[in-house]
Every structure is written in C-alpha cells, then in structure tokens.
Amino acid sequence: RSREIELVSIVNPVVIVGLFIGGMLPYVFSALLIKAVSEAADGMIQEVRRQFKEIPGLLEGKVMPDSATCVDISTRVALRTMILPGVIAVGSPILMGFIMGKAALAGFLVGALVTGLQIAIQCGNSGGAMDNAKKYIEEGHFGGKGTPTHAAAVVGDTVGDPLKDTVGPSIDILIKLMSIISVVFATVFPKLPFFM
C-alpha cells in the first residue's frame, strides 16, 4: 500500500510529466472550441452576405430571410468541429493511462483540474462581464447606444459570448468526463509506464 502512495508522489518524474501534459490540455481544448465558434460565425456571415446579394427585397425588409440555411450551417459546423475536442476528452486519459501508467494519469488529471478550473472561472466571469458591460451601456451609461463606447462594447460582447457560453461550460465537462473515463478504465491501466 505504501508503494502505491510513493508512485503518486510529486517527486515522481512520471507524475510531473502527467501534470504538465494535463495542465496543457485545457488550453488546447479551449483553443479548439474558440476556433470552432469562429468557423461557424464565418460560415454564417458568408451565408448572410449571399442572401443579401441573391434574394431580391431582403435588404429592404420586403421578404423574409432563409433562416433554415443559417441554422443548418451552424449545426453542421458545430457537429464537425466538435469531433476532435470530443476525441481528446475521451481518448487522452485512456492514452495517458496505457502509455504512461496510473501515476502519470493521476498527475494528468490534477494538472487538467488545476488549469481547467482556472480557465472555466476566468472565461465565465470575463465573458459575463463583457456581456453585462454592453447591456449597461445600452441602458444609457457612458453615452448609450450609437457611441464609440457602445461599438467597443459590442466587439467585447462578441468575444465574451463564446467565452461564457462555450469555453467555460465545456471545460467543466472536460474535467468531469476525463475523471469518469479514468475511473472506468483504472483497473486495466499499468502501474508504471511501458518503458520502465
């Protein structure tokens, strides 16, 4: 039993390797999520521009836009771009456990928890602050609507929404999913890395 405790010690180099890899993973995951949101938004912008050019009377408000196509673009991009983050969330603890062993997996989970919690809290709070700042300015503070301050707040809200609605909640799910996968497969992982 004491040998098991020694394996998951901070002085064990395998645990330190797991800590660094785990600490890096939420940042990679967050980057993939922001890239997915950006790709979906770009596809939506291109579709809206196409509709303004090709549908007569749309710009004047005489006809309704084809909103079903925009929803379809958003859904397709979301499903396609979330494959890699999903594979990372499920596959990374399994790979870490089989290649580096249980001790490295323990460090991996702790590293992911420490940085992931910080990212989730920061993204949720900063995204909410950007959203509320825009609403505050729209109520008439700092000049209200139509001012450069409001234009800057709209840009901030455009950045804040993906942070609070996509990255923050997804990091929470990442931490929970990696922990559950690790517990499920814990009995089949080796104690030490395959090269030791």
PDB file of C-alpha atoms in Angstrom:
ATOM      1  CA  ARG A   1       0.000   0.000   0.000  1.00  0.00           C
ATOM      2  CA  SER A   2       2.842   2.419   0.755  1.00  0.00           C
ATOM      3  CA  ARG A   3       4.307   1.600  -2.681  1.00  0.00           C
ATOM      4  CA  GLU A   4       1.083   2.822  -4.294  1.00  0.00           C
ATOM      5  CA  ILE A   5       1.359   6.128  -2.410  1.00  0.00           C
ATOM      6  CA  GLU A   6       5.000   6.522  -3.486  1.00  0.00           C
ATOM      7  CA  LEU A   7       4.002   6.123  -7.138  1.00  0.00           C
ATOM      8  CA  VAL A   8       1.691   9.146  -6.956  1.00  0.00           C
ATOM      9  CA  SER A   9       4.190  11.453  -5.260  1.00  0.00           C
ATOM     10  CA  ILE A  10       5.034  14.885  -6.638  1.00  0.00           C
ATOM     11  CA  VAL A  11       8.718  13.893  -6.672  1.00  0.00           C
ATOM     12  CA  ASN A  12       7.977  11.051  -9.093  1.00  0.00           C
ATOM     13  CA  PRO A  13       9.093  12.281 -12.550  1.00  0.00           C
ATOM     14  CA  VAL A  14       6.300  10.319 -14.237  1.00  0.00           C
ATOM     15  CA  VAL A  15       3.720  12.223 -12.171  1.00  0.00           C
ATOM     16  CA  ILE A  16       5.372  15.531 -13.109  1.00  0.00           C
ATOM     17  CA  VAL A  17       5.181  14.629 -16.803  1.00  0.00           C
ATOM     18  CA  GLY A  18       1.481  13.865 -16.318  1.00  0.00           C
ATOM     19  CA  LEU A  19       0.988  17.203 -14.523  1.00  0.00           C
ATOM     20  CA  PHE A  20       2.493  19.165 -17.404  1.00  0.00           C
ATOM     21  CA  ILE A  21       0.568  17.323 -20.111  1.00  0.00           C
ATOM     22  CA  GLY A  22      -2.669  17.559 -18.134  1.00  0.00           C
ATOM     23  CA  GLY A  23      -2.107  21.241 -17.425  1.00  0.00           C
ATOM     24  CA  MET A  24      -1.658  21.912 -21.124  1.00  0.00           C
ATOM     25  CA  LEU A  25      -4.765  20.025 -22.288  1.00  0.00           C
ATOM     26  CA  PRO A  26      -7.486  22.542 -21.232  1.00  0.00           C
ATOM     27  CA  TYR A  27      -5.672  25.263 -23.192  1.00  0.00           C
ATOM     28  CA  VAL A  28      -5.609  23.113 -26.341  1.00  0.00           C
ATOM     29  CA  PHE A  29      -9.265  22.206 -25.769  1.00  0.00           C
ATOM     30  CA  SER A  30     -10.224  25.883 -25.310  1.00  0.00           C
ATOM     31  CA  ALA A  31      -8.384  26.880 -28.483  1.00  0.00           C
ATOM     32  CA  LEU A  32     -10.247  24.225 -30.480  1.00  0.00           C
ATOM     33  CA  LEU A  33     -13.576  25.460 -29.111  1.00  0.00           C
ATOM     34  CA  ILE A  34     -12.874  29.101 -29.966  1.00  0.00           C
ATOM     35  CA  LYS A  35     -11.730  28.036 -33.434  1.00  0.00           C
ATOM     36  CA  ALA A  36     -14.995  26.105 -33.889  1.00  0.00           C
ATOM     37  CA  VAL A  37     -17.079  29.135 -32.878  1.00  0.00           C
ATOM     38  CA  SER A  38     -15.059  31.331 -35.229  1.00  0.00           C
ATOM     39  CA  GLU A  39     -15.544  28.918 -38.129  1.00  0.00           C
ATOM     40  CA  ALA A  40     -19.305  28.719 -37.523  1.00  0.00           C
ATOM     41  CA  ALA A  41     -19.579  32.511 -37.310  1.00  0.00           C
ATOM     42  CA  ASP A  42     -17.600  32.933 -40.547  1.00  0.00           C
ATOM     43  CA  GLY A  43     -19.850  30.450 -42.352  1.00  0.00           C
ATOM     44  CA  MET A  44     -22.906  32.314 -41.070  1.00  0.00           C
ATOM     45  CA  ILE A  45     -21.532  35.677 -42.239  1.00  0.00           C
ATOM     46  CA  GLN A  46     -20.854  34.308 -45.717  1.00  0.00           C
ATOM     47  CA  GLU A  47     -24.400  32.918 -45.895  1.00  0.00           C
ATOM     48  CA  VAL A  48     -25.981  36.207 -44.762  1.00  0.00           C
ATOM     49  CA  ARG A  49     -23.947  38.114 -47.359  1.00  0.00           C
ATOM     50  CA  ARG A  50     -25.006  35.626 -50.037  1.00  0.00           C
ATOM     51  CA  GLN A  51     -28.662  36.040 -49.125  1.00  0.00           C
ATOM     52  CA  PHE A  52     -28.432  39.837 -49.223  1.00  0.00           C
ATOM     53  CA  LYS A  53     -26.919  39.625 -52.731  1.00  0.00           C
ATOM     54  CA  GLU A  54     -29.163  36.900 -54.176  1.00  0.00           C
ATOM     55  CA  ILE A  55     -32.597  37.394 -52.553  1.00  0.00           C
ATOM     56  CA  PRO A  56     -34.317  40.480 -54.019  1.00  0.00           C
ATOM     57  CA  GLY A  57     -36.074  42.700 -51.479  1.00  0.00           C
ATOM     58  CA  LEU A  58     -34.313  41.199 -48.457  1.00  0.00           C
ATOM     59  CA  LEU A  59     -32.246  44.293 -47.720  1.00  0.00           C
ATOM     60  CA  GLU A  60     -35.391  46.475 -47.836  1.00  0.00           C
ATOM     61  CA  GLY A  61     -37.248  44.100 -45.497  1.00  0.00           C
ATOM     62  CA  LYS A  62     -39.861  43.079 -48.077  1.00  0.00           C
ATOM     63  CA  VAL A  63     -39.106  39.327 -47.883  1.00  0.00           C
ATOM     64  CA  MET A  64     -38.078  37.017 -45.075  1.00  0.00           C
ATOM     65  CA  PRO A  65     -34.522  35.605 -44.969  1.00  0.00           C
ATOM     66  CA  ASP A  66     -33.776  31.892 -45.327  1.00  0.00           C
ATOM     67  CA  SER A  67     -33.034  31.284 -41.654  1.00  0.00           C
ATOM     68  CA  ALA A  68     -33.158  27.470 -42.022  1.00  0.00           C
ATOM     69  CA  THR A  69     -29.932  27.555 -44.049  1.00  0.00           C
ATOM     70  CA  CYS A  70     -28.191  29.562 -41.316  1.00  0.00           C
ATOM     71  CA  VAL A  71     -29.330  27.084 -38.663  1.00  0.00           C
ATOM     72  CA  ASP A  72     -28.125  24.227 -40.876  1.00  0.00           C
ATOM     73  CA  ILE A  73     -24.688  25.852 -41.274  1.00  0.00           C
ATOM     74  CA  SER A  74     -24.386  26.355 -37.532  1.00  0.00           C
ATOM     75  CA  THR A  75     -25.411  22.764 -36.782  1.00  0.00           C
ATOM     76  CA  ARG A  76     -23.115  21.200 -39.382  1.00  0.00           C
ATOM     77  CA  VAL A  77     -20.071  23.216 -38.344  1.00  0.00           C
ATOM     78  CA  ALA A  78     -20.738  22.528 -34.660  1.00  0.00           C
ATOM     79  CA  LEU A  79     -21.008  18.770 -35.209  1.00  0.00           C
ATOM     80  CA  ARG A  80     -17.939  18.620 -37.444  1.00  0.00           C
ATOM     81  CA  THR A  81     -15.662  20.818 -35.348  1.00  0.00           C
ATOM     82  CA  MET A  82     -16.560  19.162 -32.033  1.00  0.00           C
ATOM     83  CA  ILE A  83     -15.313  15.735 -33.145  1.00  0.00           C
ATOM     84  CA  LEU A  84     -11.667  16.458 -32.267  1.00  0.00           C
ATOM     85  CA  PRO A  85     -12.383  18.009 -28.830  1.00  0.00           C
ATOM     86  CA  GLY A  86     -14.642  15.055 -28.059  1.00  0.00           C
ATOM     87  CA  VAL A  87     -11.969  12.558 -29.046  1.00  0.00           C
ATOM     88  CA  ILE A  88      -9.428  14.443 -26.924  1.00  0.00           C
ATOM     89  CA  ALA A  89     -11.728  14.428 -23.880  1.00  0.00           C
ATOM     90  CA  VAL A  90     -12.419  10.690 -24.109  1.00  0.00           C
ATOM     91  CA  GLY A  91      -9.128   9.461 -25.560  1.00  0.00           C
ATOM     92  CA  SER A  92      -6.492  11.440 -23.677  1.00  0.00           C
ATOM     93  CA  PRO A  93      -6.959   9.781 -20.253  1.00  0.00           C
ATOM     94  CA  ILE A  94      -7.051   6.340 -21.885  1.00  0.00           C
ATOM     95  CA  LEU A  95      -3.848   7.034 -23.826  1.00  0.00           C
ATOM     96  CA  MET A  96      -2.154   8.526 -20.789  1.00  0.00           C
ATOM     97  CA  GLY A  97      -3.149   5.562 -18.634  1.00  0.00           C
ATOM     98  CA  PHE A  98      -1.981   2.910 -21.086  1.00  0.00           C
ATOM     99  CA  ILE A  99       1.235   4.629 -22.209  1.00  0.00           C
ATOM    100  CA  MET A 100       2.409   6.353 -19.016  1.00  0.00           C
ATOM    101  CA  GLY A 101       0.661   4.335 -16.287  1.00  0.00           C
ATOM    102  CA  LYS A 102      -1.567   5.142 -13.319  1.00  0.00           C
ATOM    103  CA  ALA A 103       0.861   7.535 -11.643  1.00  0.00           C
ATOM    104  CA  ALA A 104       1.132   9.721 -14.733  1.00  0.00           C
ATOM    105  CA  LEU A 105      -2.643   9.579 -15.167  1.00  0.00           C
ATOM    106  CA  ALA A 106      -3.096  10.860 -11.610  1.00  0.00           C
ATOM    107  CA  GLY A 107      -0.764  13.768 -12.367  1.00  0.00           C
ATOM    108  CA  PHE A 108      -2.525  14.312 -15.695  1.00  0.00           C
ATOM    109  CA  LEU A 109      -5.920  14.648 -14.007  1.00  0.00           C
ATOM    110  CA  VAL A 110      -4.589  17.006 -11.325  1.00  0.00           C
ATOM    111  CA  GLY A 111      -2.884  19.186 -13.960  1.00  0.00           C
ATOM    112  CA  ALA A 112      -6.045  19.335 -16.062  1.00  0.00           C
ATOM    113  CA  LEU A 113      -8.127  20.157 -12.986  1.00  0.00           C
ATOM    114  CA  VAL A 114      -5.871  22.991 -11.824  1.00  0.00           C
ATOM    115  CA  THR A 115      -5.616  24.791 -15.167  1.00  0.00           C
ATOM    116  CA  GLY A 116      -9.098  23.805 -16.343  1.00  0.00           C
ATOM    117  CA  LEU A 117     -10.783  25.213 -13.250  1.00  0.00           C
ATOM    118  CA  GLN A 118      -8.909  28.472 -13.663  1.00  0.00           C
ATOM    119  CA  ILE A 119      -9.854  28.712 -17.359  1.00  0.00           C
ATOM    120  CA  ALA A 120     -13.511  27.871 -16.687  1.00  0.00           C
ATOM    121  CA  ILE A 121     -13.857  30.501 -13.949  1.00  0.00           C
ATOM    122  CA  GLN A 122     -11.966  33.142 -15.922  1.00  0.00           C
ATOM    123  CA  CYS A 123     -13.949  32.540 -19.130  1.00  0.00           C
ATOM    124  CA  GLY A 124     -17.296  32.519 -17.341  1.00  0.00           C
ATOM    125  CA  ASN A 125     -16.579  35.696 -15.388  1.00  0.00           C
ATOM    126  CA  SER A 126     -14.884  37.693 -18.141  1.00  0.00           C
ATOM    127  CA  GLY A 127     -17.474  36.674 -20.737  1.00  0.00           C
ATOM    128  CA  GLY A 128     -20.300  37.626 -18.397  1.00  0.00           C
ATOM    129  CA  ALA A 129     -18.611  40.950 -17.604  1.00  0.00           C
ATOM    130  CA  MET A 130     -18.306  41.791 -21.313  1.00  0.00           C
ATOM    131  CA  ASP A 131     -21.958  40.907 -21.891  1.00  0.00           C
ATOM    132  CA  ASN A 132     -23.131  42.960 -18.906  1.00  0.00           C
ATOM    133  CA  ALA A 133     -20.938  45.908 -19.910  1.00  0.00           C
ATOM    134  CA  LYS A 134     -22.750  46.107 -23.251  1.00  0.00           C
ATOM    135  CA  LYS A 135     -26.155  45.954 -21.534  1.00  0.00           C
ATOM    136  CA  TYR A 136     -25.061  48.614 -19.047  1.00  0.00           C
ATOM    137  CA  ILE A 137     -24.011  50.966 -21.865  1.00  0.00           C
ATOM    138  CA  GLU A 138     -27.270  50.278 -23.739  1.00  0.00           C
ATOM    139  CA  GLU A 139     -29.181  51.492 -20.654  1.00  0.00           C
ATOM    140  CA  GLY A 140     -27.705  54.957 -21.288  1.00  0.00           C
ATOM    141  CA  HIS A 141     -24.475  54.917 -19.315  1.00  0.00           C
ATOM    142  CA  PHE A 142     -21.218  56.177 -20.901  1.00  0.00           C
ATOM    143  CA  GLY A 143     -23.141  57.755 -23.789  1.00  0.00           C
ATOM    144  CA  GLY A 144     -25.525  54.888 -24.586  1.00  0.00           C
ATOM    145  CA  LYS A 145     -26.220  53.383 -27.989  1.00  0.00           C
ATOM    146  CA  GLY A 146     -24.623  54.753 -31.138  1.00  0.00           C
ATOM    147  CA  THR A 147     -21.448  55.920 -29.419  1.00  0.00           C
ATOM    148  CA  PRO A 148     -17.895  54.624 -29.890  1.00  0.00           C
ATOM    149  CA  THR A 149     -18.160  53.228 -26.360  1.00  0.00           C
ATOM    150  CA  HIS A 150     -21.160  51.140 -27.387  1.00  0.00           C
ATOM    151  CA  ALA A 151     -19.369  49.972 -30.548  1.00  0.00           C
ATOM    152  CA  ALA A 152     -16.417  48.837 -28.431  1.00  0.00           C
ATOM    153  CA  ALA A 153     -18.781  47.056 -26.023  1.00  0.00           C
ATOM    154  CA  VAL A 154     -20.422  45.203 -28.922  1.00  0.00           C
ATOM    155  CA  VAL A 155     -16.995  43.960 -30.019  1.00  0.00           C
ATOM    156  CA  GLY A 156     -16.279  42.920 -26.433  1.00  0.00           C
ATOM    157  CA  ASP A 157     -19.609  41.076 -26.235  1.00  0.00           C
ATOM    158  CA  THR A 158     -18.785  39.248 -29.462  1.00  0.00           C
ATOM    159  CA  VAL A 159     -15.680  37.904 -27.747  1.00  0.00           C
ATOM    160  CA  GLY A 160     -17.392  37.403 -24.384  1.00  0.00           C
ATOM    161  CA  ASP A 161     -20.285  35.245 -25.593  1.00  0.00           C
ATOM    162  CA  PRO A 162     -18.117  32.326 -26.796  1.00  0.00           C
ATOM    163  CA  LEU A 163     -16.097  32.545 -23.583  1.00  0.00           C
ATOM    164  CA  LYS A 164     -19.062  32.327 -21.210  1.00  0.00           C
ATOM    165  CA  ASP A 165     -21.327  30.127 -23.350  1.00  0.00           C
ATOM    166  CA  THR A 166     -18.855  27.734 -24.982  1.00  0.00           C
ATOM    167  CA  VAL A 167     -15.449  27.539 -23.325  1.00  0.00           C
ATOM    168  CA  GLY A 168     -16.439  27.939 -19.658  1.00  0.00           C
ATOM    169  CA  PRO A 169     -19.110  25.208 -19.552  1.00  0.00           C
ATOM    170  CA  SER A 170     -17.157  22.900 -21.874  1.00  0.00           C
ATOM    171  CA  ILE A 171     -14.057  22.916 -19.671  1.00  0.00           C
ATOM    172  CA  ASP A 172     -16.214  21.806 -16.743  1.00  0.00           C
ATOM    173  CA  ILE A 173     -17.492  18.923 -18.860  1.00  0.00           C
ATOM    174  CA  LEU A 174     -13.930  18.100 -19.987  1.00  0.00           C
ATOM    175  CA  ILE A 175     -12.703  17.748 -16.388  1.00  0.00           C
ATOM    176  CA  LYS A 176     -15.679  15.634 -15.365  1.00  0.00           C
ATOM    177  CA  LEU A 177     -15.531  13.403 -18.463  1.00  0.00           C
ATOM    178  CA  MET A 178     -11.793  12.739 -18.151  1.00  0.00           C
ATOM    179  CA  SER A 179     -12.221  11.843 -14.497  1.00  0.00           C
ATOM    180  CA  ILE A 180     -15.096   9.439 -15.218  1.00  0.00           C
ATOM    181  CA  ILE A 181     -13.196   7.772 -18.088  1.00  0.00           C
ATOM    182  CA  SER A 182     -10.150   7.375 -15.842  1.00  0.00           C
ATOM    183  CA  VAL A 183     -12.189   5.726 -13.087  1.00  0.00           C
ATOM    184  CA  VAL A 184     -13.913   3.379 -15.534  1.00  0.00           C
ATOM    185  CA  PHE A 185     -10.633   2.183 -17.075  1.00  0.00           C
ATOM    186  CA  ALA A 186      -8.477   2.410 -13.910  1.00  0.00           C
ATOM    187  CA  THR A 187      -8.252  -1.350 -13.385  1.00  0.00           C
ATOM    188  CA  VAL A 188      -6.729  -2.034 -16.808  1.00  0.00           C
ATOM    189  CA  PHE A 189      -4.010   0.641 -16.703  1.00  0.00           C
ATOM    190  CA  PRO A 190      -0.473  -0.448 -15.777  1.00  0.00           C
ATOM    191  CA  LYS A 191       1.101   0.966 -12.624  1.00  0.00           C
ATOM    192  CA  LEU A 192       4.238   2.153 -14.431  1.00  0.00           C
ATOM    193  CA  PRO A 193       4.945   3.392 -17.962  1.00  0.00           C
ATOM    194  CA  PHE A 194       5.632   0.709 -20.552  1.00  0.00           C
ATOM    195  CA  PHE A 195       9.256   1.894 -20.913  1.00  0.00           C
ATOM    196  CA  MET A 196      10.158   1.461 -17.215  1.00  0.00           C
TER     197      MET A 196
END
